Amino acid sequence: MQHFSSLHKIFEEQFVKTEFPSEPKNLYDACNYFLQLGGKRIRPVCVLMGNELFDDIDPDAFEVANAIELFHNFTLLHDDIMDQAPLRRGMQTVHTKYNEATALLAGDVMLVKAYECLTKIKTEHLKKILFLFNKTAREVCEGQQLDMDFAQKAASGEKMIHVNFDEYLHMITLKTSVLLAASLQMGAMLGGAGLGNQQHIFEFGKKLGIAFQVQDDYLDAFGDPGKFGKQAGGDILANKKTFLLIHALEALPVEGRKQLEDLMDNDDDNKVKKVLQLFNDCKAGEWAQSLKEKYFKEAMTHLENIAVTSVRKNELEALAMYLLQREH
Amino acid sequence: MQHFSSLHKIFEEQFVKTEFPSEPKNLYDACNYFLQLGGKRIRPVCVLMGNELFDDIDPDAFEVANAIELFHNFTLLHDDIMDQAPLRRGMQTVHTKYNEATALLAGDVMLVKAYECLTKIKTEHLKKILFLFNKTAREVCEGQQLDMDFAQKAASGEKMIHVNFDEYLHMITLKTSVLLAASLQMGAMLGGAGLGNQQHIFEFGKKLGIAFQVQDDYLDAFGDPGKFGKQAGGDILANKKTFLLIHALEALPVEGRKQLEDLMDNDDDNKVKKVLQLFNDCKAGEWAQSLKEKYFKEAMTHLENIAVTSVRKNELEALAMYLLQREH
């Protein structure tokens, strides 16, 4: 098994060669512009790691990895339109730099391109990979719809609507975790893994994805802004649903909950500070850390249960540690 | 070979059973709403006709036909967003009835659903059908981008930009003709047609599609509004590029051309009447009729060249006649 960084390098070298046609120029310039903004490439590298857990990397894994990364970028392009986001990775979003029609079409054509990559794989692999890819793609769209529904309700002028923990977890699972999970499973499929092992690696990815999102929500509120590279309390200012907010609304006593709802419904110069105080009142930070720990442990149990020698699992374990900022 | 109307009925009966999941409700209600707006179903029925030209209908043809119709609806959903169209078939568009995010995601998930249908076909057919489907999907996006580029330039406040005949023909071919052509070819593939016959049926569909668009542009300007069911001169009022406008700008003498450009750049109470007069000055109507005739004849030549007994071709010939409003 190779380390994430080695596989990342190998992935990147062949991914930059992904070629779009030259015409129509606006359409494919927009695609190339967006792809060169970069990214951590965690999902496509997970295809390679999932494959290598069971066998030498099959050349098909690179096509699947490319498809996964193109799919991920398709979702980002369309999410940016829906969120009316001006920036992505510190650079102009496509709908800002070009226009909305071009961003929409660049996303569409990137999804088609993902299927073009998949179509190149060996016939023996094609149907089962497509089946999981389609299912995952549908679920990611469903997750984004739920996210929009939650935000829509919050912005509709009514009092903030209540989204409970299970609903939020379901949305996050669809929107972010299943793609990581399916990336690992597709790699495992190409490596000849049996159904039981495929299920375990899928669950490993899913739990890891949830733990990562809990951490993301936590760091937005309590992280070091310099280190984290995002605006502190950005989610709070945007009234974004997070694990912390969901928990606080459920855990605070009536009075605290009312204060929190008022802060979400109205502007307040000290909004971030006041919301953080309420989070502290109900120990939302500690709660989130233990929730992250719970999902991390569940992920590791699934990794342990995969029937390959444990030394082969070292690199996936290291990746989980790295993603969740753990040192041991 | 069965008549279009018989196959239409068979297609429709199984297509209405296309099931989306029940949740998220907003997302799939939007999909179901859009699909029940109906449509002529020409493309999916062409899959069945292309198949039946060569052999009995393969059950896979229904999956491909469903995929084609879902893909077509995906493009309409996204086109409506880009065009900011309030109505589709006399009913509210999805972005108007729901919201833009839902319309965007409903389109995305409909494209994924199209691939889910394709994934069901027999492994022996899968790769070649996917290859043509992907290529066609990409080209349709490219055609829409070119259409947007042409409109964008016209709306950018500059003087109207010149799009020549070849550029317009290329855009129309990608945006509308290749899907009809590929539908026929996919059917032919499933019927076991050889490459030569596949090429002829593709070209038949492509030329037919172009002839149909010429007719569409013609009828917008010169058709009987009551019969045609659209606003007379709608394209003229919207400054839309059409075969007639492209021709008039190329065929009119300098003075007439300048008048036409001024009419496009400025509002005028008698705009439709004045533009139609200029079209008449350069015989744009007759020119369009003979252009339509040229593409119709080319289409029929390709149909003739398909190596099956001519009696099998009757229903495709009848469809071409019907689409192009010919009586013999």
XYZ file of C-alpha atoms in Angstrom:
656
model
C 0.000 0.000 0.000
C 1.250 3.412 -0.914
C 0.819 6.524 1.218
C -1.904 9.040 0.372
C 0.671 11.577 -0.792
C 2.296 9.176 -3.281
C -1.046 8.211 -4.761
C -2.108 11.854 -4.767
C 0.920 12.689 -6.894
C 0.244 9.826 -9.301
C -3.427 10.785 -9.549
C -2.674 14.450 -10.148
C -0.132 13.766 -12.888
C -2.623 11.871 -15.006
C -5.664 13.965 -14.026
C -4.193 17.226 -15.340
C -4.113 15.544 -18.728
C -7.935 15.333 -18.695
C -8.714 16.997 -21.956
C -11.781 18.914 -22.944
C -12.332 19.850 -26.584
C -11.244 23.370 -27.582
C -14.684 24.541 -28.767
C -17.020 26.078 -27.658
C -14.278 28.093 -26.017
C -16.403 29.658 -23.251
C -17.722 26.290 -22.130
C -14.438 24.427 -21.952
C -12.382 27.380 -20.706
C -14.794 27.474 -17.769
C -14.289 23.742 -17.157
C -10.499 24.021 -17.313
C -10.510 27.136 -15.129
C -12.516 25.385 -12.429
C -10.456 22.189 -12.449
C -7.179 24.065 -12.156
C -8.411 25.695 -8.929
C -7.258 22.415 -7.433
C -8.503 20.635 -4.359
C -7.427 17.978 -1.946
C -8.393 15.132 -4.311
C -9.304 12.966 -1.311
C -12.119 11.130 -3.076
C -10.256 10.026 -6.214
C -7.217 8.997 -4.180
C -9.607 6.924 -2.044
C -10.561 5.006 -5.203
C -6.884 4.119 -5.641
C -6.442 3.286 -1.938
C -9.601 1.163 -1.882
C -8.260 -0.743 -4.872
C -4.767 -1.174 -3.450
C -6.117 -2.517 -0.173
C -7.024 -5.687 -2.068
C -4.723 -5.872 -5.075
C -2.335 -4.002 -7.347
C -3.967 -0.943 -8.825
C -6.070 -1.787 -11.874
C -5.710 0.771 -14.712
C -9.511 1.131 -14.557
C -9.108 2.691 -11.102
C -7.660 5.822 -12.705
C -10.691 6.210 -14.961
C -13.003 5.741 -11.978
C -10.915 8.193 -9.918
C -11.098 10.753 -12.726
C -14.863 10.242 -12.955
C -15.239 10.736 -9.200
C -13.198 13.947 -9.222
C -15.111 15.303 -12.239
C -18.380 14.431 -10.527
C -17.261 16.189 -7.354
C -16.360 19.311 -9.343
C -19.713 19.167 -11.149
C -21.454 19.307 -7.760
C -19.280 22.216 -6.603
C -19.980 24.187 -9.787
C -23.730 23.801 -9.359
C -23.618 24.321 -5.575
C -21.813 27.633 -6.155
C -24.684 28.775 -8.394
C -27.281 27.761 -5.799
C -25.344 29.393 -2.960
C -24.582 32.462 -5.096
C -21.017 32.080 -3.854
C -18.599 34.698 -5.215
C -15.444 32.753 -4.368
C -14.189 29.177 -4.433
C -10.738 28.468 -3.023
C -10.094 32.210 -2.961
C -10.777 32.600 -6.684
C -13.833 33.767 -8.607
C -16.535 31.132 -9.050
C -17.441 30.218 -12.626
C -20.826 31.950 -12.595
C -19.088 35.142 -11.403
C -16.157 34.989 -13.833
C -18.224 33.854 -16.839
C -21.996 33.829 -16.335
C -24.630 31.598 -14.826
C -25.562 29.815 -18.063
C -21.931 28.899 -18.655
C -21.504 27.668 -15.069
C -24.631 25.556 -15.376
C -23.521 24.049 -18.692
C -19.927 23.563 -17.529
C -21.331 21.526 -14.642
C -23.567 19.517 -16.954
C -20.772 18.745 -19.373
C -18.441 17.812 -16.520
C -20.971 15.212 -15.350
C -21.158 13.824 -18.886
C -17.354 13.789 -18.991
C -17.350 11.760 -15.763
C -19.489 9.150 -17.517
C -17.116 9.275 -20.487
C -14.298 8.233 -18.153
C -16.398 5.405 -16.695
C -17.304 4.163 -20.165
C -13.610 3.473 -20.804
C -13.297 0.794 -18.119
C -13.305 -2.912 -18.901
C -16.719 -4.397 -19.732
C -16.435 -6.854 -16.838
C -16.325 -3.920 -14.390
C -18.637 -1.498 -16.143
C -22.103 -2.430 -14.938
C -21.382 -2.766 -11.241
C -19.330 0.439 -11.157
C -22.030 2.352 -13.030
C -24.680 1.009 -10.696
C -22.911 2.349 -7.602
C -21.867 5.574 -9.325
C -25.462 6.337 -10.401
C -26.849 5.559 -6.962
C -24.252 7.782 -5.320
C -24.763 10.614 -7.801
C -28.497 10.543 -7.119
C -27.937 10.579 -3.371
C -25.561 13.543 -3.550
C -28.238 15.502 -5.464
C -30.783 14.492 -2.819
C -28.474 15.693 -0.041
C -28.006 19.039 -1.756
C -31.784 19.381 -2.155
C -32.273 18.736 1.577
C -29.573 21.295 2.383
C -31.339 23.837 0.156
C -34.709 22.952 1.698
C -33.320 23.573 5.180
C -31.768 26.885 4.113
C -34.865 27.887 2.148
C -37.077 27.417 5.163
C -34.685 29.442 7.284
C -34.690 32.265 4.720
C -38.408 32.271 4.045
C -39.105 34.961 6.596
C -40.754 32.571 8.978
C -39.183 31.883 12.311
C -36.245 29.551 11.954
C -37.427 26.026 11.350
C -36.313 23.174 13.457
C -34.194 20.502 11.831
C -33.513 17.668 14.188
C -30.294 15.720 14.596
C -31.447 12.745 12.535
C -32.576 14.965 9.656
C -29.302 16.886 9.667
C -27.250 13.687 9.871
C -29.209 12.214 6.962
C -28.589 15.320 4.849
C -24.847 15.363 5.632
C -24.551 11.647 4.927
C -26.066 12.083 1.467
C -24.410 15.380 0.628
C -20.880 14.564 1.689
C -20.289 11.088 3.107
C -21.639 8.700 0.489
C -19.267 9.967 -2.190
C -16.224 9.253 -0.027
C -17.697 5.877 0.920
C -18.539 4.938 -2.675
C -15.080 6.018 -3.882
C -13.491 3.527 -1.503
C -16.008 0.837 -2.445
C -15.472 1.298 -6.181
C -11.738 0.882 -5.657
C -12.415 -2.249 -3.600
C -14.658 -3.641 -6.348
C -11.852 -3.200 -8.883
C -9.522 -4.972 -6.437
C -11.847 -7.974 -6.385
C -13.185 -7.461 -2.844
C -16.176 -9.588 -1.811
C -19.486 -8.019 -0.825
C -18.788 -8.172 2.917
C -15.498 -6.343 2.548
C -17.102 -3.844 0.174
C -19.746 -3.125 2.788
C -17.125 -2.563 5.502
C -15.023 -0.200 3.403
C -18.172 1.709 2.416
C -19.161 2.103 6.071
C -15.588 3.078 6.972
C -15.799 5.917 4.415
C -19.278 6.939 5.451
C -18.458 7.206 9.168
C -15.184 8.947 8.385
C -17.066 11.461 6.249
C -19.515 12.195 9.041
C -16.697 12.575 11.588
C -14.974 14.964 9.193
C -18.125 17.073 8.872
C -18.558 17.214 12.655
C -14.973 18.455 12.854
C -15.607 20.984 10.081
C -18.608 22.373 11.938
C -16.630 22.407 15.201
C -13.643 24.230 13.720
C -15.840 26.875 12.150
C -16.986 27.847 15.631
C -14.004 27.000 17.833
C -11.018 26.600 15.498
C -8.063 28.949 15.104
C -9.119 31.136 12.146
C -5.505 31.580 10.997
C -4.868 27.863 10.962
C -8.255 26.891 9.591
C -8.183 29.364 6.719
C -11.809 30.376 7.008
C -13.666 33.230 8.626
C -14.272 32.430 12.317
C -17.963 31.834 12.944
C -18.748 32.006 9.223
C -21.452 29.390 9.624
C -22.979 31.335 12.516
C -23.063 34.570 10.542
C -24.665 32.743 7.595
C -27.276 31.098 9.878
C -26.042 27.799 8.521
C -27.284 24.628 10.108
C -24.399 22.802 11.781
C -24.052 19.914 14.201
C -23.394 22.503 16.942
C -26.485 24.560 16.230
C -28.730 21.500 15.964
C -27.382 20.246 19.271
C -27.662 23.598 21.047
C -31.295 23.988 19.988
C -32.021 20.568 21.439
C -29.862 20.815 24.578
C -30.367 24.382 25.793
C -33.081 25.144 28.338
C -36.108 27.069 27.041
C -34.657 30.515 27.751
C -31.306 29.803 26.101
C -33.000 28.265 23.133
C -35.156 31.349 22.703
C -32.058 33.579 22.823
C -30.398 31.435 20.167
C -33.468 31.547 17.918
C -33.675 35.329 18.303
C -30.000 35.655 17.383
C -30.603 33.589 14.245
C -33.686 35.594 13.277
C -32.175 39.036 13.843
C -28.912 40.809 13.134
C -26.746 41.536 16.131
C -23.299 43.119 16.168
C -22.042 40.542 18.637
C -23.859 37.625 17.081
C -20.842 35.286 16.826
C -19.722 35.997 20.401
C -23.223 35.553 21.817
C -23.920 32.347 19.897
C -20.569 30.904 20.978
C -21.490 31.696 24.582
C -24.727 29.748 24.193
C -22.797 26.877 22.574
C -20.518 26.907 25.617
C -23.487 26.995 27.985
C -24.658 23.642 26.658
C -21.153 22.270 26.110
C -21.778 21.942 22.381
C -18.015 21.888 21.724
C -17.345 18.922 23.999
C -20.449 17.206 22.648
C -19.178 17.636 19.073
C -15.728 16.324 19.974
C -17.225 13.198 21.472
C -19.564 12.767 18.496
C -16.573 12.979 16.166
C -14.791 10.415 18.338
C -17.793 8.103 18.176
C -17.889 8.167 14.366
C -14.123 7.846 14.151
C -14.240 4.714 16.306
C -17.073 3.231 14.285
C -15.083 3.905 11.121
C -12.028 2.182 12.566
C -14.079 -0.846 13.601
C -15.258 -1.264 10.024
C -11.663 -0.939 8.818
C -10.572 -3.593 11.297
C -13.310 -5.926 10.086
C -12.073 -5.912 6.516
C -10.574 -9.334 5.875
C -7.083 -8.394 4.685
C -3.863 -8.459 6.695
C -3.717 -5.482 9.038
C -0.473 -4.151 7.595
C -2.316 -3.429 4.348
C -4.683 -1.133 6.276
C -1.978 1.163 7.627
C -2.292 3.805 4.941
C -6.085 4.079 5.203
C -5.719 4.355 8.962
C -3.108 7.082 8.489
C -5.455 8.914 6.136
C -8.258 8.772 8.708
C -5.879 10.099 11.387
C -4.712 12.880 9.102
C -8.222 13.935 8.065
C -9.372 14.010 11.671
C -6.219 15.776 12.900
C -5.217 13.025 15.240
C -1.607 12.396 16.139
C -1.775 8.803 17.274
C -42.728 -1.863 -38.770
C -45.321 -0.159 -36.637
C -46.605 3.358 -37.182
C -45.294 6.219 -35.041
C -48.604 6.514 -33.207
C -48.640 2.822 -32.174
C -45.097 2.985 -30.877
C -45.845 6.304 -29.200
C -48.653 4.648 -27.277
C -46.474 1.701 -26.262
C -43.661 4.041 -25.207
C -45.945 6.295 -23.195
C -47.566 3.416 -21.304
C -44.275 2.197 -19.933
C -42.657 5.645 -19.577
C -45.325 6.935 -17.173
C -44.239 4.164 -14.849
C -40.790 5.787 -14.537
C -40.499 6.048 -10.818
C -38.585 8.513 -8.765
C -38.129 7.945 -5.038
C -40.599 9.748 -2.770
C -37.994 11.737 -0.817
C -36.782 14.491 -0.893
C -40.304 15.487 -1.817
C -39.462 18.865 -3.385
C -36.873 17.333 -5.683
C -38.926 14.452 -7.006
C -42.231 16.318 -7.090
C -40.486 18.764 -9.410
C -39.270 15.890 -11.617
C -42.701 14.288 -11.775
C -44.377 17.639 -12.407
C -42.106 18.357 -15.351
C -42.430 14.918 -16.929
C -46.234 14.975 -16.774
C -46.236 18.196 -18.820
C -45.903 15.763 -21.699
C -44.306 16.275 -25.082
C -44.310 14.736 -28.511
C -41.884 11.954 -27.492
C -40.426 11.979 -30.999
C -36.889 11.088 -29.892
C -37.674 8.034 -27.741
C -40.087 6.703 -30.363
C -37.271 7.116 -32.891
C -35.185 4.717 -30.770
C -37.965 2.135 -31.183
C -38.364 2.862 -34.904
C -34.610 2.712 -35.499
C -34.590 -0.670 -33.774
C -37.610 -2.026 -35.631
C -36.169 -1.039 -38.991
C -33.691 -3.882 -38.548
C -35.293 -6.393 -36.186
C -38.007 -7.017 -33.624
C -37.827 -4.508 -30.797
C -35.246 -5.492 -28.203
C -36.434 -4.893 -24.596
C -33.277 -2.779 -24.156
C -34.745 -0.282 -26.624
C -37.280 0.800 -24.012
C -34.554 1.541 -21.481
C -32.639 3.532 -24.099
C -35.833 5.343 -25.132
C -36.549 6.224 -21.497
C -32.981 7.469 -21.095
C -33.296 9.632 -24.211
C -36.582 11.164 -23.040
C -35.182 11.818 -19.549
C -32.087 13.392 -21.079
C -34.249 15.584 -23.307
C -36.257 16.743 -20.292
C -33.051 17.419 -18.365
C -31.945 19.780 -21.147
C -35.347 21.522 -21.185
C -35.282 22.013 -17.406
C -31.852 23.636 -17.537
C -32.615 25.600 -20.726
C -35.669 27.093 -18.999
C -33.429 28.365 -16.188
C -30.960 29.868 -18.651
C -33.727 31.457 -20.726
C -35.587 32.583 -17.586
C -38.691 31.152 -19.260
C -41.871 31.495 -17.180
C -43.839 28.877 -19.135
C -43.281 25.482 -20.742
C -46.146 23.928 -22.693
C -48.437 26.567 -21.220
C -47.605 25.600 -17.641
C -45.247 27.110 -15.063
C -41.613 26.120 -15.493
C -39.992 24.315 -12.568
C -37.818 27.247 -11.471
C -40.954 29.421 -11.388
C -43.190 26.901 -9.607
C -40.519 25.704 -7.158
C -37.249 27.642 -7.194
C -34.064 27.789 -9.201
C -32.071 25.445 -6.955
C -34.770 22.798 -7.218
C -34.974 23.172 -11.003
C -31.209 22.848 -11.281
C -31.115 19.744 -9.071
C -34.174 18.205 -10.727
C -32.321 18.512 -14.035
C -29.167 17.001 -12.556
C -30.995 14.072 -11.031
C -32.932 13.488 -14.250
C -29.632 13.143 -16.127
C -28.434 10.648 -13.526
C -31.760 8.810 -13.874
C -31.170 8.610 -17.639
C -27.890 6.821 -16.948
C -29.696 4.539 -14.490
C -31.958 3.423 -17.358
C -28.967 2.836 -19.627
C -27.195 0.808 -16.946
C -30.049 -1.723 -17.087
C -29.394 -2.802 -20.669
C -27.578 -6.005 -21.551
C -23.810 -5.928 -21.064
C -23.239 -6.735 -24.739
C -24.965 -3.445 -25.706
C -23.869 -1.247 -22.830
C -20.523 0.131 -23.915
C -21.415 1.122 -27.468
C -24.717 2.694 -26.402
C -23.007 4.636 -23.595
C -20.320 5.817 -25.964
C -22.843 7.355 -28.371
C -25.069 8.637 -25.562
C -22.127 10.433 -23.876
C -20.931 11.946 -27.131
C -24.427 13.168 -27.952
C -25.018 14.540 -24.447
C -21.774 16.503 -24.676
C -22.692 17.877 -28.104
C -26.140 19.003 -26.928
C -24.487 20.955 -24.077
C -22.073 22.462 -26.604
C -24.973 23.511 -28.847
C -26.745 25.171 -25.932
C -23.535 27.009 -24.996
C -23.209 28.324 -28.566
C -26.860 29.415 -28.516
C -26.232 31.243 -25.223
C -23.039 32.779 -26.617
C -24.929 34.104 -29.647
C -27.709 35.510 -27.450
C -25.242 36.883 -24.905
C -23.425 38.813 -27.587
C -26.717 40.182 -28.900
C -27.736 41.283 -25.396
C -24.373 42.715 -24.371
C -25.268 46.232 -25.463
C -22.959 46.146 -28.419
C -24.383 46.317 -31.884
C -25.837 42.994 -32.883
C -23.119 40.543 -33.682
C -23.000 38.709 -36.939
C -23.458 34.960 -36.838
C -23.003 33.447 -40.243
C -24.968 30.612 -41.807
C -22.359 27.957 -41.075
C -22.086 28.981 -37.414
C -25.849 28.953 -36.973
C -26.190 25.607 -38.748
C -23.471 24.135 -36.533
C -25.240 25.369 -33.380
C -28.625 23.996 -34.484
C -27.086 20.678 -35.467
C -25.583 20.236 -32.013
C -28.463 21.677 -30.032
C -31.308 19.860 -31.731
C -30.379 17.490 -34.558
C -27.796 15.152 -33.062
C -30.179 13.886 -30.377
C -32.764 12.845 -32.970
C -30.006 11.309 -35.095
C -28.422 9.446 -32.180
C -31.835 8.158 -31.019
C -32.338 6.499 -34.393
C -28.776 5.184 -34.412
C -29.040 3.687 -30.925
C -32.187 1.872 -31.991
C -30.383 0.631 -35.096
C -27.459 -0.581 -32.967
C -29.845 -2.624 -30.832
C -31.335 -4.042 -34.029
C -27.917 -5.266 -35.100
C -27.359 -2.740 -37.916
C -23.873 -2.572 -39.422
C -21.788 0.598 -39.280
C -22.757 1.761 -42.762
C -26.457 1.499 -42.024
C -25.942 3.161 -38.651
C -24.239 6.066 -40.393
C -27.095 6.434 -42.887
C -29.809 6.406 -40.228
C -27.818 8.918 -38.166
C -27.529 11.252 -41.171
C -31.222 10.745 -41.978
C -32.071 11.945 -38.454
C -29.596 14.797 -38.555
C -30.844 16.206 -41.863
C -34.445 15.706 -40.788
C -33.724 17.626 -37.591
C -32.210 20.515 -39.516
C -35.135 20.600 -41.964
C -37.503 20.633 -38.982
C -35.685 23.602 -37.438
C -35.774 25.513 -40.725
C -39.529 24.903 -40.801
C -39.839 25.987 -37.161
C -38.040 29.247 -37.901
C -40.151 29.745 -41.045
C -43.454 29.158 -39.270
C -42.579 31.574 -36.497
C -42.396 34.340 -39.089
C -44.854 33.221 -41.760
C -47.037 30.546 -40.179
C -50.690 30.831 -39.203
C -50.484 31.772 -35.492
C -53.746 29.972 -34.681
C -52.550 26.762 -36.285
C -48.990 27.003 -35.055
C -49.896 27.686 -31.439
C -47.198 30.272 -30.849
C -47.060 34.050 -30.912
C -46.544 35.264 -34.495
C -43.083 36.750 -34.870
C -42.078 35.651 -31.367
C -38.530 35.032 -32.524
C -38.404 38.491 -34.130
C -39.618 40.202 -30.949
C -37.046 38.251 -28.904
C -34.234 39.170 -31.351
C -33.649 35.457 -31.686
C -31.261 34.238 -34.311
C -33.134 32.196 -36.926
C -32.349 30.820 -40.355
C -34.418 33.699 -41.801
C -32.588 36.426 -39.931
C -29.177 34.956 -40.734
C -30.131 34.774 -44.402
C -31.613 38.265 -44.529
C -28.479 39.796 -43.018
C -26.432 38.087 -45.684
C -28.779 38.627 -48.641
C -30.122 42.157 -48.165
C -28.355 45.079 -49.830
C -26.421 47.431 -47.506
C -29.371 49.750 -46.829
C -31.822 46.929 -46.026
C -29.297 45.245 -43.814
C -28.777 48.456 -41.887
C -32.552 48.819 -41.386
C -32.735 45.258 -40.103
C -29.861 45.808 -37.687
C -31.472 49.003 -36.412
C -34.754 47.160 -35.858
C -32.928 44.509 -33.845
C -31.055 47.078 -31.782
C -34.047 49.290 -30.987
C -37.653 48.862 -29.973
C -40.205 49.710 -32.626
C -43.982 49.364 -32.376
C -44.154 47.829 -35.832
C -41.037 45.728 -35.459
C -42.569 42.412 -36.569
C -44.266 43.956 -39.600
C -41.130 45.849 -40.660
C -38.825 42.855 -40.221
C -41.222 40.640 -42.184
C -41.173 43.222 -44.984
C -37.380 43.041 -45.094
C -37.578 39.221 -45.067
C -39.929 39.478 -48.056
C -37.607 41.938 -49.808
C -34.864 39.298 -49.897
C -37.264 36.377 -50.402
C -36.164 34.830 -47.096
C -39.374 32.753 -46.959
C -38.813 31.114 -50.347
C -35.165 30.645 -49.496
C -36.098 28.866 -46.248
C -38.618 26.635 -48.010
C -36.018 25.539 -50.522
C -33.454 25.020 -47.751
C -35.922 22.805 -45.907
C -36.554 20.926 -49.162
C -32.804 20.433 -49.656
C -32.341 18.895 -46.185
C -35.492 16.814 -46.562
C -34.162 15.366 -49.819
C -30.759 14.651 -48.312
C -32.495 12.907 -45.410
C -34.539 10.766 -47.786
C -31.445 9.811 -49.770
C -29.833 8.504 -46.595
C -33.003 6.580 -45.776
C -33.003 5.070 -49.273
C -29.399 4.013 -48.864
C -30.096 1.919 -45.802
C -29.763 -1.703 -46.841
C -33.121 -3.102 -45.777
C -36.151 -3.775 -47.965
C -37.909 -0.536 -48.820
C -41.224 -1.607 -47.328
C -39.593 -1.581 -43.902
C -38.773 2.107 -44.381
C -42.368 3.239 -44.901
C -43.022 4.286 -41.329
C -39.848 6.346 -41.031
C -40.692 8.000 -44.340
C -44.206 8.703 -43.033
C -42.723 10.226 -39.874
C -40.488 12.499 -41.939
C -43.467 13.572 -44.051
C -45.545 14.221 -40.956
C -42.839 16.223 -39.172
C -42.247 18.349 -42.246
C -45.967 18.801 -42.940
C -45.841 17.183 -46.353
C -48.797 15.406 -47.817
C -47.081 13.170 -50.341
